[in-house]
Amino acid sequence: GDEAGSGASGARDQIKVVGSSTLYPFTTAVAEKFVTNNPRFKAAVVESTGTGAGMKLFCAGVGANHPDIENASRRIKKSEFEDCQKNGVKDIVEIQIGIDGLALIEAKNGPKMALTTADIYKAIAANPYGKPNTAKTWKDVNPALPAVAIQVYGPPSTSGTRDSLAELILEKGCDANPEMKALKSQDADKHKDICTKVREDGAYIESGENDNLIVQKLTANPNAIGVLGYSFLEENLASVTGVKINNVAPTYATIADFSYPGARALYIYVKGAHLNAIPGLKEFLGEYASAWNPDGYLAKRGLIASPDAVRAANAEVATKLTFMNGSDLK
Amino acid sequence: MSKAMTVEAPLPTIRAARKPTDWKTDAMQRRITRRYAAERRFKLMGLGAVLISVAFLAFLLITMLGNGARGFTQTEIRLPVDFPRAAMILDPAALKGPHAEVALATADIEGATTAAAVAAFGPAGADYISDSAWLKVRDAIRDDPSVLARKVEIDVPAATAIDLAAKGKGEPPAEAIYKRLNVEGRVSTGFNATFLTSADSTDPTRVGIWGALKGSLLTMFVTLLLAFPVGVLAAIYLEEYAPRNRWTDLIEVSINNLAAVPSIIFGLLGLAVFLNFMHLPRSAALVGGTTLALMTMPVIVIAGRNAIKSVPPSIRDAALGIGASPVQVVFHHVLPLALPGILTGTIIGMARALGETAPLLMIGMRAFIATPPGGIADPATVLPVQIFLWSDEVSRGFVEKTSAAIIVLLVFLLTMNGLAIYLRNKFEQRW
Amino acid sequence: MLALLFLVLGLGLIAWVTARMRAARFGGTGTARAHSLPAYHGWYVGLWTALPALIFLGIWATVSPGLITQAVLATPAAADLPAFGMERSAILSEARALANGSIQTAFNPQANALAPAYAQAITKYGVIGTILALVLAFAGGAYAFTRIKPDFRARTRVERLVMAALLVASLVAILTTVGIVASLLFESVRFFSMVSPVEFLFGTKWSPPASNMPASSGAFGAIPLFWGTIFIGAIIAMLVAIPLGLMSAIYLTQYAKPSTRSWMKPILEILAGVPTVVYGYFAALTVAPALRDFAVSIGISGASSESALAAGIVMGVMIIPFVSSMADDSIAAVPQAMRDGSLAMGATPSETIRKVLLPAALPGVVGGVLLAVSRAIGETMIVVMAAGLAANMTANPFASVTTVTTQIVQLLTGDQEFDSAKTLAAFALGLVLFVITLLLNIVALRVVKKYREAYE
Amino acid sequence: MEQMTEKSKMTARNVSVFYGDKRAIDNVSIDVDMENVTAFIGPSGCGKSTFLRTLNRMNDTVASARVEGEITLDGEDIYASSMDVVQLRARVGMVFQKPNPFPKSIYENVAYGPRIHGLASNKADMDVIVEQSLRKAGLWDEVKDRLSDSGTALSGGQQQRLCIARAIAVDPEVILMDEPCSALDPIATAKIEELIHELRGRYAIVIVTHNMQQAARVSQRTAFFHLGNLVEYGETSEIFTNPRQERTKDYITGRYG
Amino acid sequence: MEQMTEKSKMTARNVSVFYGDKRAIDNVSIDVDMENVTAFIGPSGCGKSTFLRTLNRMNDTVASARVEGEITLDGEDIYASSMDVVQLRARVGMVFQKPNPFPKSIYENVAYGPRIHGLASNKADMDVIVEQSLRKAGLWDEVKDRLSDSGTALSGGQQQRLCIARAIAVDPEVILMDEPCSALDPIATAKIEELIHELRGRYAIVIVTHNMQQAARVSQRTAFFHLGNLVEYGETSEIFTNPRQERTKDYITGRYG
Ligand SMILES: Nc1ncnc2c1ncn2[C@@H]1O[C@H](COP(=O)(O)OP(=O)(O)OP(=O)(O)O)[C@@H](O)[C@H]1O
Ligand SMILES: Nc1ncnc2c1ncn2[C@@H]1O[C@H](COP(=O)(O)OP(=O)(O)OP(=O)(O)O)[C@@H](O)[C@H]1O
Ligand SMILES: [Mg+2]
Ligand SMILES: [Mg+2]
């Protein structure tokens, strides 16, 4: 479906969504609700490609062969935005649909740990504060903690959840040290390296995202800690509990107000050029906006609603369909 | 007659060096006992190997069956709905016209259903029924708009927790609720027809495999349409006509190699060529089928060549000898005789394609598709990918659905393999 | 269009019948008879009638929509179409759908205005196309028809076409291979411009940088992935598959009653028919937890529930029928005379198998095992679902290792930027996998072939 | 080699056959006529089959085979590019060592040749051809009630006669037989030999055999091959009683039964 | 059938062999002794091989085969349950139609039997056994310098002698040979025939052949089988010059070479 001239593959009557697996359950839920409420439209196709591959597809161009919506578990990057521009995807609507809580969890019969971001950083960073990590047990990290071997199941480096872990927890723990904070302005790369690199000697175990298996592993191995999306914690409250960080337990409320460190915003990006071309696309955004309230059905699936002001602002974007300008991207 | 050749050569020295073997000595008998013991051990090891392999298969099948059988059943709750009291803005007359769907969509049936559940089971009642329970209510209205004037009882799917409790896999609170409802006679567990007739959903009580199955069938259709003729023709060419030169060697090497290339690499090929280069529609059975066809074609070629090779050359000589042209020889004699073998190979190749997942992940068939595909260019997913997707789902209700989908897939595959074995045994010919 | 298609095919059929009838009238017997059967003349004329017209229709089907659209755009109704492509083409295609009646109402009101223009253009080009196709059909048919004479070699011509079709079919294999190599090579070259091949092939550290880290902080040493792949696919899986497969083959071919064999063998083959996603699910949910519990109960700490062992064992089971059928073939290929020779010396069956049959069949068995290995290391779903993601270089089967295929899936479906070294690495890994399996297969096929020839 | 007459049906002049680089037939000239049955004899591997197969270009199917020299049928060069192989083979029929009926019905076996050559315009014609061919092959009485049975269900000797019937059905001029009896039991062999007697005169017949008694029984002319050479060719009676070449004599008196 | 003597090494009494329901050998009684080489002749498929293989129970390997009647070796019933098949086969060795050396070295080929039966306690003993066996088989001089070459690298005749050496190495009492020369050229055949002469008297030898000249050359007694029946059994000279049965005569005078 390139130029109007060819016209052969002109249009599509089905919304196409690609992108992050984190948003997959939310967007599919909206998609499903959308057709049951609007039977005249066809069901959307939601593909879980991962944010990066999805962004690539999204930015590849406009036309029936390219998706309309990108699910992103992080903000679009400057480079990706430029890629979009280059391929003619000029107008993009950016909507923050809610928050995904990153939660540290342990088995119900676990050691009931309470950690700080610095503890976590020191336990799983590759080179805490620039020195190789030798900690074997939590006690080595912080004498107040039990002498339990450090075993953390967490997202792999390919996943967006991992980015959040680095950004929202490790970096904060790292910056607790003033020297590191200072380093940030001197040598940003080195700071990143020291602060966000995760150890690879077995204490941190990369596991798949969205994986029920982590929960099962934790019940089987009560001394381990898991890092995963808040929705898993909620779904499995019978067998696992949240680990307090800086004395805050992961709950809906603490994540929503960002007091639990580990919350990240989730976005969808919509192609402006498709808004008029794809039947139902606008209505779909409306459905999304109506679903992301704290009492909406997305909450049941583990989405944490954004603060009221953010929701209102984004609801406006979703109805007015204002395009982003991308100047504040990194 | 001819005794002339007799040569007396007794080799006396050597004969003396060796005494005749006495097989009756103790040592010899012991040795034999030992050898027979070794023989029995070896045989037992062989039997053991077979039994272990079969046991593993049985274990796998039984596990799947045990988990999956539950996926075919669904617990339903008899929900009393008092329509007149529900105050829905729904005009029964509108349900007759062309705008019935819109009318149904705009009425807040969901709210009414939730309210009915709360009214029937208390404040937590909404959690007893599945999120999609209201669809049943909607269907009930659509089927018979007159219910709107009455109070009726409608069987709606129970929430996953209750469903699991009904199947003995639940947690204590849900079990308590289930027991209560059971005493009241409000729950029943029956065959889940939805599972066989609907497509993917986010709600485990509403999911079905029909969408994926249809996707699989469409994909297989494309695969068969491409791979079978190409495979058979290529097999004929290579086996019957190809001159021996570097080109045919190259073809031969590629085919043997393609048969062994990891399937995921075909996925990378499909991604690069069909999607990025040819811009065929993503997630479509067309692309999936074509990718799998490339994978299946070498299997068919190899099976086809073996089948063609096993047709005795004497048949070809006979036909050539009375003046049949090479093309006639093949199409009149060789191909009909080789067909059972070719079909067997095709079925096996198709069965493999039907069970294939990895390459399809690369070309976008890993998608949530809530309506069964209408054609080969529509977005579709296939059974194995559906299984993969469900195995990753958060909701616990998907566990049994995954196993149930596996059972469906296995039934198809085992049928196909069985058919292949049957064909092979029936038509296996030795000349 | 469809009607036209049938029209052309119908014409072809008519041509076939008439040419056949005409050729049948040539009659004659012995050396005076016509070169080819009437049916071949029929085919010759029929194909000449239908094929050029069909090819034209194929081309026309891709060209005419553009012509139609252009015609529509030239009309005044098209003047106020939005300038932008996607929306514009949406309206156009909706108008077309309205024009040919596949939809009743349009989302875009503008489409309604364009529909009549569309209908007109469609008719116009439809007529043009039909005329051209018919002219071609008649011209082709007439040309061919004038050529049929008793001594015309229609069969040779038709068979030449058949041969061409056969040749084209077999070229598909080469095209596929070229496609694979090209698609892998193109992205791999880009990858190797970012990461040195030496580091990639010999580096011992695999940690692709997280996206918020500078690219330089990661490491793309693929050795741990190769190790994991070999550990699971070539070591653990083979430790399961070789003894079980080989002994099963021996038992079934040498000891089992034919009746037992006839149902036991298909049952074993079912193991190969179970889809890998099912094995993966089984490995992840049933085998892995059980192994982990077992490891913990015997006091192995650090046992992972994504152990190499779970994936390896299940993969081994999947490979059993593969090994056993290769072994079966190899043993069967040893001439019966060898077996008779040994038995006639007073050897027991097991002695015969171990000392004569197996050594003789060894090259075949080895070749089969190599093929099995190549299949195991390319297997994806089992390891994606049941093996870990941690790039460990460990020989502890209860620990978690990762494999090439797992990483390919992970890299291509992760949340990272697509053009980063990370996603490109997937193609480089694919290339390595391709090369390795290619080599394994070449070697294996050589071994098997050479050895087969030894007895033929 | 001097008996070349004008009435020859087929003539071979200075024919050499190569398999790749290996010469299997070296410079052989021979004539075949309608009146006499010609037998090719010689030890195994001497090239009898190879030479026989050059006479109807069955060697074309062997990729490595190459023929030099000239072979004519009724004066036409059969290796000329104008010669249509398919028609050639219809005119020069072949019967093989192992009976090789098609796995089709007896009727279809015989009808196949006429059908592909368009020799019968309707079913009745075809019936006539099938019956006549089977009669000539001496098989009609044995199979007339079960024409729809599979050809492979016949006994070995019957199968071989079916193959002869099949060859006759396309109305050939020459029939080549490559050890047609070596897979048969003595009784079946006797029947085939009788048949060859009957067919003589109507077709030019060439038969390869490694059984000298058989050659003596059925043929009027015998060609003795050895290591690819035509050692001696002449009247059968003469060759067997009074061979001119030492090699022929050695072979005929056969230390090796 | 009346020559049954007390010195018989093996005796068969009323032996019938069935393959499934099909009777391949019908009520055959025969004696084999040490002094005479016994030849089994008869047309193809008459059951010669089948009967030969019952003598060392090689037919056990054919699932459908069933033997009735009594066969003894030194008076012991070889089909008795107390008979150990492994030992029986060591005592009654067998040489097959096609030479079938193992794909091992020449040495290992000969040493195989003694090794599995534990006939040599050390390498030196084994060397002796190998040398003696190869000498008896008349192969020693030809292979003594290349004992470690593969047995399959020898010529056909050498291979067959290697197989005989292999059979001799386990020190058997009877040697059964099933058309041992049919795959060999005349020179190799002559060598084997010579060897049989030499071995006579040391081993009871039974040889199956479809070559009557050969039977006449190597055997002292001949058994003529036809359609599973033992038609005639007696002195070779008598059978060939003065057959008592019509069937034997027909076969011997052989219209069919
Ligand atoms: N297809 C082939 N490729 C190469 N060499 C061949 C081929 N066919 C036959 N030969 C060789 O050509 C020579 C003549 O073979 P041919 O089959 O003509 O002998 P023959 O006289 O028919 O023997 P036999 O009596 O065993 O049938 C032999 O040396 C044989 O090995
Ligand atoms: N394994 C078997 N199963 C069934 N029938 C068999 C088997 N082996 C041989 N026969 C049949 O038994 C009969 C005797 O066969 P046998 O091999 O003993 O004959 P032969 O005299 O050795 O023939 P040849 O001279 O051809 O070797 C034949 O009819 C044969 O078809
Ligand atoms: Mg021959
Ligand atoms: Mg025999």
Tab-separated table of C-alpha atoms and ligand atoms in Angstrom, chain E residues 44-45 47-50 53 97 178-179 208 210, ligand 4:
chain	number	residue	atom	x	y	z
E	44	SER	CA	16.638	-74.063	-8.015
E	45	GLY	CA	14.133	-73.855	-5.210
E	47	GLY	CA	15.145	-77.073	-0.947
E	48	LYS	CA	18.878	-77.805	-0.974
E	49	SER	CA	19.792	-74.723	1.025
E	50	THR	CA	16.862	-75.176	3.334
E	53	ARG	CA	20.650	-75.004	7.005
E	97	GLN	CA	27.341	-68.889	-1.388
E	178	ASP	CA	26.112	-73.692	0.242
E	179	GLU	CA	27.127	-73.153	-3.375
E	208	VAL	CA	25.335	-77.722	-2.209
E	210	HIS	CA	23.680	-76.510	-8.890
F	4	MG	MG	20.115	-72.194	-2.259
